[in-house]
């Protein structure tokens, strides 16, 4: 079957509102047939057209879709498109513009871009904005957010699990695994984990294996952990956590053990535990001073682990704690100026720790703070330009910190760079896609790989800085 897609830009201007829909028209593809690099998209036949459809996200539940006007086959809402949807009781339904967006359903590489259809009352020029510094790279098979990303010993990036939707549509957590090869900029599928997981963590151990910890499956918070061997490409179980948890942190200690702290099930957890790769056993270690979830952890150059903020028992935390692997105990260290959760924590080349953004009970934050392990004090640094949570912060090889995306109401595509020597933030070129709940991994070649995330739906796109 020949599958040709035509790039279409529908621009509808009505009163003062502009609705712009970037979508792909699929020709000669069967109903629900593959039309996008995102496997969650399919071709929906349009009403009254022969063999022509629109490439759209497949998994919008029928109850979310309004019926088209039965006599005119027109949708009330501007930008929505009337399509055939036999799975929804064979009714014709209005597909929302956000679900036919090219950013969600990018065209398959083998696509001939032939026409630009402009339905408009005035002439509109569509300019292609070039995002300097951001290169698109291969897309994953599945869209996902809340996944985990780790760099393996051979430099490849392994992405595990994540969610395909927030409750509005089908809520699906994933068990699948995709591996990015920086030399070919392409993705391959690896064997599935035993459990679907979201809000889990992954750590590359010193022996080269990948440890997956906890998270939430489609039904419950997990205590199971799994080990991936990149040599044999197989998964095995490796003991259970003593406490089921998600939204925890995990840190590789200098001696090769793994510290897991806090998390939720569903209340915030105070306990922490250690994994020993030699014995493959999880044992309890000291409890923190505060229960917390959605906090952050960083390994300091003195071998201790710094935990900051998070959500405690009914309020957001401004305090931070240090774990000493020698004694297995936690001590309270300086307090941040601002309580925050879903922030980032990055160790700078000078050993200080940069905390950015996050949120408290009212607001998303643009503030940033610096922890000095010598004085155990926090100082405020210059604010970022944008408030954000569920963003990423990555230390670059030039010592600067790259902050990408996140959420402040809608998802963001804005990017900022922190320079520790001048304590300055500069805004640099936007990413190609708005995204939050994504991951960022620094590659061995110094580039940063941004993967997936959420923006109306789960994204399968990746880009390189
Ligand atoms: C369908 O469209 C026609 C023509 O615009 C209109 O008269 C009719 O009220 C619409 N029906 C519904 C159910 O909206
Ligand atoms: C698209 O795919 C078909 C069949 O695989 C191939 O014959 C054709 O050359 C491809 N077109 C482009 C533009 O790559
Ligand atoms: C992984 O699991 C999914 C569904 O749970 C299944 O569709 C897929 O074929 C599996 N992939 C592999 C490589 O086993
Ligand atoms: C692991 O979690 C399951 C499900 O919550 C529970 O039934 C089981 O007892 C737990 N195992 C351990 C070792 O805690
Ligand atoms: C941290 O929060 C506590 C409790 O809300 C508050 O009493 C304390 O003053 C805060 N500390 C700083 C440094 O803001």
Short mmCIF file of C-alpha atoms and ligand atoms in Angstrom, two decimals:
data_model
loop_
_atom_site.label_atom_id
_atom_site.label_comp_id
_atom_site.label_asym_id
_atom_site.label_seq_id
_atom_site.Cartn_x
_atom_site.Cartn_y
_atom_site.Cartn_z
CA UNK A 1 0.00 0.00 0.00
CA UNK A 2 1.32 3.37 -0.99
CA UNK A 3 1.37 5.81 1.86
CA UNK A 4 1.95 9.38 0.94
CA UNK A 5 1.31 12.19 3.33
CA UNK A 6 0.69 15.76 2.35
CA UNK A 7 1.82 18.47 4.65
CA UNK A 8 -0.99 20.80 5.46
CA UNK A 9 -1.17 24.00 7.36
CA UNK A 10 -4.67 25.06 8.25
CA UNK A 11 -4.83 28.60 9.48
CA UNK A 12 -8.21 29.75 10.58
CA UNK A 13 -8.59 33.31 11.69
CA UNK A 14 -11.78 34.16 13.47
CA UNK A 15 -12.42 37.43 15.28
CA UNK A 16 -9.23 38.04 17.18
CA UNK A 17 -8.34 34.42 17.79
CA UNK A 18 -6.00 32.60 15.51
CA UNK A 19 -6.09 28.85 15.39
CA UNK A 20 -3.22 27.29 13.57
CA UNK A 21 -3.16 23.59 12.98
CA UNK A 22 -0.10 21.91 11.61
CA UNK A 23 -1.09 18.45 10.50
CA UNK A 24 -0.36 15.73 8.03
CA UNK A 25 -2.91 14.46 5.58
CA UNK A 26 -2.45 10.77 4.92
CA UNK A 27 -3.40 9.39 1.51
CA UNK A 28 -3.96 5.74 0.74
CA UNK A 29 -3.37 4.66 4.31
CA UNK A 30 -6.02 2.42 5.85
CA UNK A 31 -8.19 3.68 8.71
CA UNK A 32 -5.96 3.80 11.84
CA UNK A 33 -2.95 2.88 9.67
CA UNK A 34 0.56 4.00 10.60
CA UNK A 35 1.25 7.56 9.48
CA UNK A 36 3.71 8.94 12.00
CA UNK A 37 7.03 8.21 13.66
CA UNK A 38 4.89 8.26 16.81
CA UNK A 39 3.35 4.77 16.97
CA UNK A 40 0.48 6.23 19.02
CA UNK A 41 -0.79 8.09 15.95
CA UNK A 42 -2.84 6.70 13.08
CA UNK A 43 -4.66 7.79 9.96
CA UNK A 44 -8.30 8.84 10.44
CA UNK A 45 -10.38 9.02 7.27
CA UNK A 46 -12.00 12.40 6.79
CA UNK A 47 -15.72 12.59 6.11
CA UNK A 48 -16.68 12.78 2.47
CA UNK A 49 -13.18 12.40 1.14
CA UNK A 50 -11.89 9.49 -0.82
CA UNK A 51 -8.91 7.77 0.69
CA UNK A 52 -7.74 10.90 2.47
CA UNK A 53 -7.30 11.18 6.16
CA UNK A 54 -5.66 13.10 8.94
CA UNK A 55 -2.81 11.75 11.01
CA UNK A 56 -3.94 12.00 14.64
CA UNK A 57 -3.31 10.64 18.12
CA UNK A 58 -5.13 7.30 18.33
CA UNK A 59 -5.86 7.04 22.02
CA UNK A 60 -8.29 9.84 22.76
CA UNK A 61 -11.18 8.11 24.51
CA UNK A 62 -14.52 8.29 22.69
CA UNK A 63 -16.19 10.09 25.59
CA UNK A 64 -13.73 12.98 25.10
CA UNK A 65 -14.79 13.48 21.47
CA UNK A 66 -17.80 15.52 20.39
CA UNK A 67 -19.93 14.35 17.49
CA UNK A 68 -19.82 16.31 14.24
CA UNK A 69 -22.99 18.12 13.17
CA UNK A 70 -24.87 15.25 11.55
CA UNK A 71 -26.26 17.31 8.68
CA UNK A 72 -23.22 19.41 7.81
CA UNK A 73 -20.37 17.25 9.16
CA UNK A 74 -18.83 20.41 10.57
CA UNK A 75 -17.34 20.85 14.02
CA UNK A 76 -18.47 23.65 16.31
CA UNK A 77 -14.98 24.34 17.52
CA UNK A 78 -12.67 26.05 15.09
CA UNK A 79 -9.65 23.96 14.21
CA UNK A 80 -11.38 20.66 15.05
CA UNK A 81 -11.71 18.28 12.12
CA UNK A 82 -14.55 15.87 11.47
CA UNK A 83 -13.23 12.33 11.01
CA UNK A 84 -14.56 8.79 10.77
CA UNK A 85 -13.98 6.77 13.91
CA UNK A 86 -15.56 3.29 13.65
CA UNK A 87 -14.22 2.39 17.12
CA UNK A 88 -16.42 5.15 18.57
CA UNK A 89 -19.76 3.53 17.65
CA UNK A 90 -19.13 4.35 13.98
CA UNK A 91 -20.01 7.99 14.63
CA UNK A 92 -18.27 10.87 12.94
CA UNK A 93 -16.40 12.79 15.59
CA UNK A 94 -14.63 16.10 15.90
CA UNK A 95 -10.93 15.57 16.41
CA UNK A 96 -9.39 18.37 18.51
CA UNK A 97 -6.69 20.39 16.79
CA UNK A 98 -4.17 19.55 19.53
CA UNK A 99 -4.48 15.85 18.74
CA UNK A 100 -3.67 16.26 15.05
CA UNK A 101 -0.69 18.47 15.66
CA UNK A 102 2.42 17.62 13.72
CA UNK A 103 4.43 18.04 16.90
CA UNK A 104 2.51 15.12 18.37
CA UNK A 105 2.27 13.06 15.20
CA UNK A 106 5.42 13.84 13.22
CA UNK A 107 5.30 12.46 9.69
CA UNK A 108 7.15 9.32 8.74
CA UNK A 109 10.51 10.14 7.14
CA UNK A 110 9.28 8.89 3.78
CA UNK A 111 6.85 11.66 3.10
CA UNK A 112 6.52 13.92 0.12
CA UNK A 113 5.59 17.42 1.11
CA UNK A 114 3.54 18.55 -1.81
CA UNK A 115 0.96 21.16 -0.99
CA UNK A 116 0.17 23.78 1.54
CA UNK A 117 -3.54 24.21 2.08
CA UNK A 118 -4.38 27.49 3.66
CA UNK A 119 -7.97 27.98 4.72
CA UNK A 120 -8.02 31.54 5.82
CA UNK A 121 -9.75 34.85 5.45
CA UNK A 122 -6.47 36.71 5.19
CA UNK A 123 -3.12 35.74 3.80
CA UNK A 124 -0.81 34.24 6.33
CA UNK A 125 2.83 33.44 5.89
CA UNK A 126 4.14 30.47 7.74
CA UNK A 127 7.77 31.03 8.61
CA UNK A 128 10.00 28.20 9.60
CA UNK A 129 11.81 29.22 12.75
CA UNK A 130 15.23 27.74 13.00
CA UNK A 131 16.18 26.74 16.49
CA UNK A 132 19.88 27.46 16.56
CA UNK A 133 21.79 25.04 18.69
CA UNK A 134 18.95 22.50 18.72
CA UNK A 135 19.09 19.60 16.30
CA UNK A 136 16.24 17.20 15.86
CA UNK A 137 17.38 13.63 16.13
CA UNK A 138 15.66 10.26 15.72
CA UNK A 139 12.31 9.78 17.49
CA UNK A 140 11.37 6.99 19.86
CA UNK A 141 8.78 4.42 18.90
CA UNK A 142 6.56 5.40 21.85
CA UNK A 143 5.70 8.78 23.30
CA UNK A 144 6.37 8.92 27.05
CA UNK A 145 6.85 11.17 30.07
CA UNK A 146 7.98 10.45 33.63
CA UNK A 147 10.38 7.88 32.20
CA UNK A 148 13.96 7.30 33.37
CA UNK A 149 17.12 7.85 31.32
CA UNK A 150 20.65 6.60 31.99
CA UNK A 151 23.87 6.66 30.00
CA UNK A 152 25.38 3.18 29.66
CA UNK A 153 29.12 2.42 29.74
CA UNK A 154 29.25 2.33 25.92
CA UNK A 155 27.75 5.84 25.71
CA UNK A 156 24.28 4.77 24.57
CA UNK A 157 21.26 6.18 26.42
CA UNK A 158 18.67 3.78 27.79
CA UNK A 159 15.11 4.99 28.31
CA UNK A 160 12.79 2.89 30.45
CA UNK A 161 9.03 3.03 31.01
CA UNK A 162 7.17 6.26 31.64
CA UNK A 163 3.52 7.16 31.11
CA UNK A 164 1.58 7.54 27.89
CA UNK A 165 -1.16 9.73 29.32
CA UNK A 166 -2.41 11.65 32.34
CA UNK A 167 -5.83 10.50 33.59
CA UNK A 168 -7.81 12.40 30.92
CA UNK A 169 -7.17 9.81 28.26
CA UNK A 170 -6.33 6.15 28.77
CA UNK A 171 -3.86 6.02 31.62
CA UNK A 172 -1.10 3.74 30.48
CA UNK A 173 2.32 3.23 32.02
CA UNK A 174 4.91 1.54 29.85
CA UNK A 175 7.14 -1.49 30.33
CA UNK A 176 9.12 -0.95 27.18
CA UNK A 177 12.71 0.08 26.73
CA UNK A 178 14.37 2.10 23.97
CA UNK A 179 18.09 2.67 23.44
CA UNK A 180 19.61 5.69 21.66
CA UNK A 181 22.89 5.30 19.82
CA UNK A 182 24.65 8.69 19.56
CA UNK A 183 26.83 7.49 16.66
CA UNK A 184 23.83 6.79 14.41
CA UNK A 185 21.34 9.13 16.15
CA UNK A 186 18.84 6.29 16.03
CA UNK A 187 16.73 4.28 18.45
CA UNK A 188 16.36 0.54 18.89
CA UNK A 189 13.86 -1.32 21.04
CA UNK A 190 15.26 -3.51 23.81
CA UNK A 191 13.54 -6.26 25.78
CA UNK A 192 10.67 -5.14 28.00
CA UNK A 193 10.92 -4.78 31.78
CA UNK A 194 8.71 -7.15 33.77
CA UNK A 195 6.59 -4.29 35.10
CA UNK A 196 5.30 -1.10 33.55
CA UNK A 197 6.79 1.75 35.59
CA UNK A 198 6.47 5.49 35.90
CA UNK A 199 8.09 7.79 38.51
CA UNK A 200 10.80 5.14 38.97
CA UNK A 201 14.57 5.71 38.86
CA UNK A 202 17.45 4.11 36.95
CA UNK A 203 21.16 3.96 37.78
CA UNK A 204 24.09 2.64 35.76
CA UNK A 205 26.12 0.56 38.25
CA UNK A 206 29.92 0.39 38.27
CA UNK A 207 29.68 -3.16 36.86
CA UNK A 208 27.93 -1.72 33.79
CA UNK A 209 24.49 -3.10 34.58
CA UNK A 210 21.41 -0.89 34.83
CA UNK A 211 19.36 -0.92 38.03
CA UNK A 212 15.66 0.04 37.85
CA UNK A 213 14.02 0.96 41.14
CA UNK A 214 10.36 1.10 42.21
CA UNK A 215 7.89 3.44 40.52
CA UNK A 216 4.21 2.92 39.87
CA UNK A 217 2.79 0.25 37.58
CA UNK A 218 -0.75 0.56 36.23
CA UNK A 219 -2.16 -0.70 39.51
CA UNK A 220 0.19 -0.14 42.43
CA UNK A 221 3.37 1.41 43.77
CA UNK A 222 6.19 -1.08 43.31
CA UNK A 223 8.82 -2.59 45.59
CA UNK A 224 10.37 -4.58 42.77
CA UNK A 225 13.69 -3.71 41.22
CA UNK A 226 15.15 -5.06 37.98
CA UNK A 227 18.63 -5.36 36.54
CA UNK A 228 19.45 -4.97 32.83
CA UNK A 229 22.63 -6.51 31.48
CA UNK A 230 23.71 -4.63 28.33
CA UNK A 231 26.01 -7.55 27.38
CA UNK A 232 23.28 -10.20 27.28
CA UNK A 233 20.45 -7.66 26.71
CA UNK A 234 18.38 -9.45 29.36
CA UNK A 235 16.48 -8.44 32.48
CA UNK A 236 16.52 -10.15 35.88
CA UNK A 237 14.97 -9.40 39.26
CA UNK A 238 17.38 -8.27 41.94
CA UNK A 239 15.58 -8.29 45.27
CA UNK A 240 12.70 -6.16 46.49
CA UNK A 241 12.88 -2.81 48.19
CA UNK A 242 11.80 -2.94 51.84
CA UNK A 243 9.38 -0.11 51.08
CA UNK A 244 7.23 0.26 47.97
CA UNK A 245 7.94 3.73 46.57
CA UNK A 246 7.66 6.15 43.67
CA UNK A 247 8.85 9.77 43.35
CA UNK A 248 11.96 8.74 45.35
CA UNK A 249 15.60 9.53 44.55
CA UNK A 250 18.46 7.14 43.88
CA UNK A 251 22.19 7.90 44.02
CA UNK A 252 25.29 5.93 43.16
CA UNK A 253 27.68 6.10 46.13
CA UNK A 254 31.45 6.23 45.55
CA UNK A 255 31.79 2.63 46.84
CA UNK A 256 29.34 1.39 44.17
CA UNK A 257 26.32 0.91 46.44
CA UNK A 258 23.03 2.68 45.68
CA UNK A 259 21.15 4.89 48.16
CA UNK A 260 17.39 5.26 47.74
CA UNK A 261 15.64 7.97 49.77
CA UNK A 262 12.06 8.95 50.46
CA UNK A 263 9.33 8.82 47.86
CA UNK A 264 5.61 8.22 48.18
CA UNK A 265 3.14 5.35 48.68
CA UNK A 266 1.00 7.45 48.66
CA UNK A 267 2.14 9.41 51.76
CA UNK A 268 5.67 10.77 51.85
CA UNK A 269 8.27 8.25 53.06
CA UNK A 270 10.99 8.96 55.65
CA UNK A 271 12.92 5.72 55.23
CA UNK A 272 15.93 5.15 53.04
CA UNK A 273 17.67 1.98 51.93
CA UNK A 274 20.87 0.72 50.34
CA UNK A 275 21.48 -1.74 47.48
CA UNK A 276 24.69 -3.73 47.39
CA UNK A 277 25.48 -4.90 43.82
CA UNK A 278 27.71 -7.72 45.17
CA UNK A 279 25.01 -9.37 47.28
CA UNK A 280 22.05 -7.93 45.32
CA UNK A 281 20.34 -7.27 48.64
CA UNK A 282 18.43 -4.19 49.80
CA UNK A 283 18.90 -3.20 53.44
CA UNK A 284 17.41 -0.35 55.46
CA UNK A 285 19.78 2.43 56.41
CA UNK A 286 19.21 5.55 58.53
CA UNK A 287 15.86 7.32 58.26
CA UNK A 288 15.84 10.93 57.10
CA UNK A 289 14.69 13.63 59.53
CA UNK A 290 11.69 14.48 57.34
CA UNK A 291 9.51 12.34 55.09
CA UNK A 292 9.68 13.68 51.54
CA UNK A 293 8.79 12.95 47.92
CA UNK A 294 9.68 14.69 44.63
CA UNK A 295 12.84 15.98 46.32
CA UNK A 296 16.32 15.97 44.79
CA UNK A 297 19.58 14.20 45.60
CA UNK A 298 23.18 14.95 44.56
CA UNK A 299 26.47 13.19 45.28
CA UNK A 300 28.95 15.70 46.73
CA UNK A 301 32.69 15.50 46.09
CA UNK A 302 33.18 14.41 49.74
CA UNK A 303 31.11 11.29 49.07
CA UNK A 304 28.05 12.49 50.98
CA UNK A 305 24.58 12.78 49.49
CA UNK A 306 22.72 16.09 49.67
CA UNK A 307 18.93 15.86 49.72
CA UNK A 308 16.91 19.05 49.23
CA UNK A 309 13.28 20.09 49.55
CA UNK A 310 10.38 18.00 48.34
CA UNK A 311 6.85 17.57 49.62
CA UNK A 312 6.61 16.42 53.22
CA UNK A 313 3.52 15.82 55.34
CA UNK A 314 1.10 18.42 54.00
CA UNK A 315 3.65 21.11 53.19
CA UNK A 316 6.63 21.83 50.98
CA UNK A 317 10.09 21.63 52.54
CA UNK A 318 12.87 24.22 52.55
CA UNK A 319 15.29 22.05 54.53
CA UNK A 320 18.08 19.83 53.29
CA UNK A 321 19.89 16.84 54.74
CA UNK A 322 23.23 15.08 54.31
CA UNK A 323 23.73 11.30 54.23
CA UNK A 324 27.07 9.96 55.39
CA UNK A 325 27.76 6.53 53.81
CA UNK A 326 30.35 5.79 56.55
CA UNK A 327 27.87 6.07 59.42
CA UNK A 328 24.64 5.43 57.51
CA UNK A 329 23.11 8.49 59.22
CA UNK A 330 21.33 11.65 58.06
CA UNK A 331 21.98 15.11 59.50
CA UNK A 332 20.10 18.31 58.81
CA UNK A 333 22.19 20.87 56.97
CA UNK A 334 21.40 24.45 55.89
CA UNK A 335 17.91 25.49 54.88
CA UNK A 336 17.05 26.80 51.42
CA UNK A 337 15.55 30.29 51.27
CA UNK A 338 12.48 28.88 49.60
CA UNK A 339 10.53 25.63 50.05
CA UNK A 340 10.35 23.74 46.76
CA UNK A 341 9.48 20.44 45.12
CA UNK A 342 10.06 19.16 41.56
CA UNK A 343 13.14 21.37 41.28
CA UNK A 344 16.58 20.35 39.94
CA UNK A 345 19.91 19.79 41.70
CA UNK A 346 23.23 19.97 39.82
CA UNK A 347 26.77 19.70 41.19
CA UNK A 348 29.03 22.39 39.70
CA UNK A 349 32.74 21.90 38.91
CA UNK A 350 33.61 23.92 42.06
CA UNK A 351 31.71 21.42 44.21
CA UNK A 352 28.75 23.71 44.98
CA UNK A 353 25.22 22.54 44.20
CA UNK A 354 22.82 24.58 42.06
CA UNK A 355 19.08 24.23 42.75
CA UNK A 356 16.65 25.69 40.21
CA UNK A 357 12.90 26.31 40.04
CA UNK A 358 10.27 23.84 41.20
CA UNK A 359 7.10 24.86 42.97
CA UNK A 360 5.60 25.50 46.39
CA UNK A 361 1.92 25.24 47.34
CA UNK A 362 1.05 28.37 45.34
CA UNK A 363 3.57 29.13 42.63
CA UNK A 364 6.03 27.75 40.18
CA UNK A 365 9.43 29.25 40.89
CA UNK A 366 12.13 31.00 38.90
CA UNK A 367 14.46 31.32 41.87
CA UNK A 368 17.76 29.48 42.12
CA UNK A 369 19.99 28.74 45.12
CA UNK A 370 23.52 27.52 45.68
CA UNK A 371 24.67 25.13 48.43
CA UNK A 372 28.25 25.33 49.63
CA UNK A 373 29.36 21.99 51.16
CA UNK A 374 32.17 23.75 53.07
CA UNK A 375 29.97 26.24 54.92
CA UNK A 376 26.79 24.09 54.70
CA UNK A 377 24.93 27.29 53.77
CA UNK A 378 22.55 28.18 50.98
CA UNK A 379 22.76 31.47 49.09
CA UNK A 380 20.34 32.87 46.56
CA UNK A 381 21.69 33.39 43.06
CA UNK A 382 20.15 35.35 40.21
CA UNK A 383 16.63 34.28 39.23
CA UNK A 384 15.94 32.46 36.01
CA UNK A 385 13.83 34.38 33.51
CA UNK A 386 11.04 31.75 33.54
CA UNK A 387 9.23 30.02 36.38
CA UNK A 388 9.36 26.27 35.82
CA UNK A 389 8.91 22.87 37.42
CA UNK A 390 9.47 19.36 36.02
CA UNK A 391 12.28 20.80 33.91
CA UNK A 392 15.86 19.55 33.53
CA UNK A 393 19.27 20.98 34.46
CA UNK A 394 22.46 19.51 33.01
CA UNK A 395 26.10 20.38 33.67
CA UNK A 396 27.81 20.98 30.31
CA UNK A 397 31.46 20.20 29.64
CA UNK A 398 32.18 23.98 29.64
CA UNK A 399 30.99 24.21 33.27
CA UNK A 400 27.71 25.96 32.48
CA UNK A 401 24.29 24.53 33.37
CA UNK A 402 21.65 23.99 30.68
CA UNK A 403 18.04 24.34 31.91
CA UNK A 404 15.32 23.16 29.52
CA UNK A 405 11.55 23.26 29.32
CA UNK A 406 9.31 22.27 32.19
CA UNK A 407 5.86 23.44 33.12
CA UNK A 408 4.39 26.75 34.18
CA UNK A 409 0.76 26.12 33.33
CA UNK A 410 1.49 25.10 29.74
CA UNK A 411 4.72 23.28 28.94
CA UNK A 412 7.72 25.41 28.00
CA UNK A 413 10.23 25.28 25.18
CA UNK A 414 12.41 27.99 26.71
CA UNK A 415 16.02 27.29 27.54
CA UNK A 416 18.41 29.11 29.89
CA UNK A 417 22.11 28.77 30.60
CA UNK A 418 23.66 29.45 34.00
CA UNK A 419 27.26 30.59 34.14
CA UNK A 420 28.71 29.91 37.63
CA UNK A 421 31.67 32.26 37.10
CA UNK A 422 29.48 35.33 36.54
CA UNK A 423 26.35 34.07 38.37
CA UNK A 424 24.39 35.02 35.26
CA UNK A 425 21.51 33.40 33.43
CA UNK A 426 21.15 33.92 29.71
CA UNK A 427 18.20 32.83 27.62
CA UNK A 428 19.24 30.86 24.58
CA UNK A 429 17.36 29.48 21.60
CA UNK A 430 14.15 27.57 22.34
CA UNK A 431 13.85 23.84 21.87
CA UNK A 432 11.87 22.67 18.85
CA UNK A 433 9.10 21.37 21.13
CA UNK A 434 7.48 22.48 24.37
CA UNK A 435 8.01 19.75 26.96
CA UNK A 436 7.98 19.02 30.66
CA UNK A 437 8.42 15.71 32.54
CA UNK A 438 11.18 14.92 30.02
CA UNK A 439 14.77 13.77 30.54
CA UNK A 440 18.16 15.27 29.63
CA UNK A 441 21.33 13.18 29.40
CA UNK A 442 24.84 14.40 28.75
CA UNK A 443 26.48 12.30 26.05
CA UNK A 444 30.16 11.38 25.90
CA UNK A 445 30.57 13.79 22.96
CA UNK A 446 29.39 16.68 25.18
CA UNK A 447 25.98 17.07 23.52
CA UNK A 448 22.80 16.90 25.58
CA UNK A 449 20.03 14.50 24.56
CA UNK A 450 16.51 15.68 25.44
CA UNK A 451 13.93 12.90 25.33
CA UNK A 452 10.15 12.73 25.34
CA UNK A 453 8.07 14.47 27.98
CA UNK A 454 4.55 15.82 27.95
CA UNK A 455 2.88 18.61 26.02
CA UNK A 456 -0.83 17.85 25.64
CA UNK A 457 0.20 14.26 25.04
CA UNK A 458 3.24 12.08 25.57
CA UNK A 459 6.02 13.04 23.14
CA UNK A 460 8.26 10.60 21.29
CA UNK A 461 10.56 13.26 19.89
CA UNK A 462 14.15 13.79 20.92
CA UNK A 463 16.51 16.68 20.27
CA UNK A 464 20.19 17.41 20.72
CA UNK A 465 21.85 20.49 22.15
C1 LIG B 1 -26.06 21.69 12.17
O1 LIG B 1 -25.81 22.71 11.26
C2 LIG B 1 -26.99 23.30 10.73
C3 LIG B 1 -26.60 24.27 9.62
O2 LIG B 1 -25.61 25.18 10.09
C4 LIG B 1 -27.73 23.99 11.88
O3 LIG B 1 -28.91 24.56 11.41
C5 LIG B 1 -28.04 22.94 12.94
O4 LIG B 1 -28.62 23.57 14.06
C6 LIG B 1 -26.79 22.20 13.39
N1 LIG B 1 -27.17 21.12 14.26
C7 LIG B 1 -26.67 20.99 15.48
C8 LIG B 1 -27.12 19.82 16.24
O5 LIG B 1 -25.86 21.80 15.96
C1 LIG B 2 9.59 5.89 -0.01
O1 LIG B 2 9.50 4.50 0.17
C2 LIG B 2 9.32 3.77 -1.03
C3 LIG B 2 9.09 2.31 -0.69
O2 LIG B 2 9.79 1.94 0.47
C4 LIG B 2 10.54 3.98 -1.92
O3 LIG B 2 10.39 3.28 -3.14
C5 LIG B 2 10.69 5.47 -2.20
O4 LIG B 2 11.86 5.70 -2.96
C6 LIG B 2 10.76 6.26 -0.90
N1 LIG B 2 10.73 7.67 -1.17
C7 LIG B 2 11.57 8.53 -0.63
C8 LIG B 2 11.38 9.95 -1.03
O5 LIG B 2 12.42 8.20 0.20
C1 LIG B 3 6.67 -5.09 25.19
O1 LIG B 3 5.36 -5.05 25.73
C2 LIG B 3 4.39 -4.47 24.87
C3 LIG B 3 3.05 -4.35 25.56
O2 LIG B 3 3.13 -4.53 26.92
C4 LIG B 3 4.28 -5.31 23.62
O3 LIG B 3 3.35 -4.72 22.73
C5 LIG B 3 5.64 -5.38 22.94
O4 LIG B 3 5.58 -6.24 21.84
C6 LIG B 3 6.69 -5.88 23.91
N1 LIG B 3 8.00 -5.74 23.28
C7 LIG B 3 8.94 -6.66 23.34
C8 LIG B 3 10.25 -6.32 22.67
O5 LIG B 3 8.78 -7.75 23.90
C1 LIG B 4 6.10 -6.09 47.61
O1 LIG B 4 4.88 -5.43 47.28
C2 LIG B 4 3.79 -6.32 47.15
C3 LIG B 4 2.62 -5.54 46.60
O2 LIG B 4 2.42 -4.34 47.29
C4 LIG B 4 3.52 -7.01 48.49
O3 LIG B 4 2.46 -7.93 48.36
C5 LIG B 4 4.79 -7.76 48.92
O4 LIG B 4 4.60 -8.29 50.20
C6 LIG B 4 5.96 -6.81 48.95
N1 LIG B 4 7.19 -7.57 49.20
C7 LIG B 4 8.06 -7.21 50.12
C8 LIG B 4 9.27 -8.08 50.25
O5 LIG B 4 7.91 -6.23 50.82
C1 LIG B 5 12.01 27.13 56.48
O1 LIG B 5 10.65 26.79 56.74
C2 LIG B 5 10.33 26.82 58.12
C3 LIG B 5 8.94 26.23 58.29
O2 LIG B 5 8.04 26.76 57.37
C4 LIG B 5 10.44 28.28 58.61
O3 LIG B 5 10.13 28.34 59.99
C5 LIG B 5 11.87 28.76 58.39
O4 LIG B 5 11.97 30.11 58.73
C6 LIG B 5 12.29 28.57 56.94
N1 LIG B 5 13.72 28.84 56.80
C7 LIG B 5 14.20 29.73 55.93
C8 LIG B 5 15.68 29.88 55.89
O5 LIG B 5 13.48 30.37 55.19
#
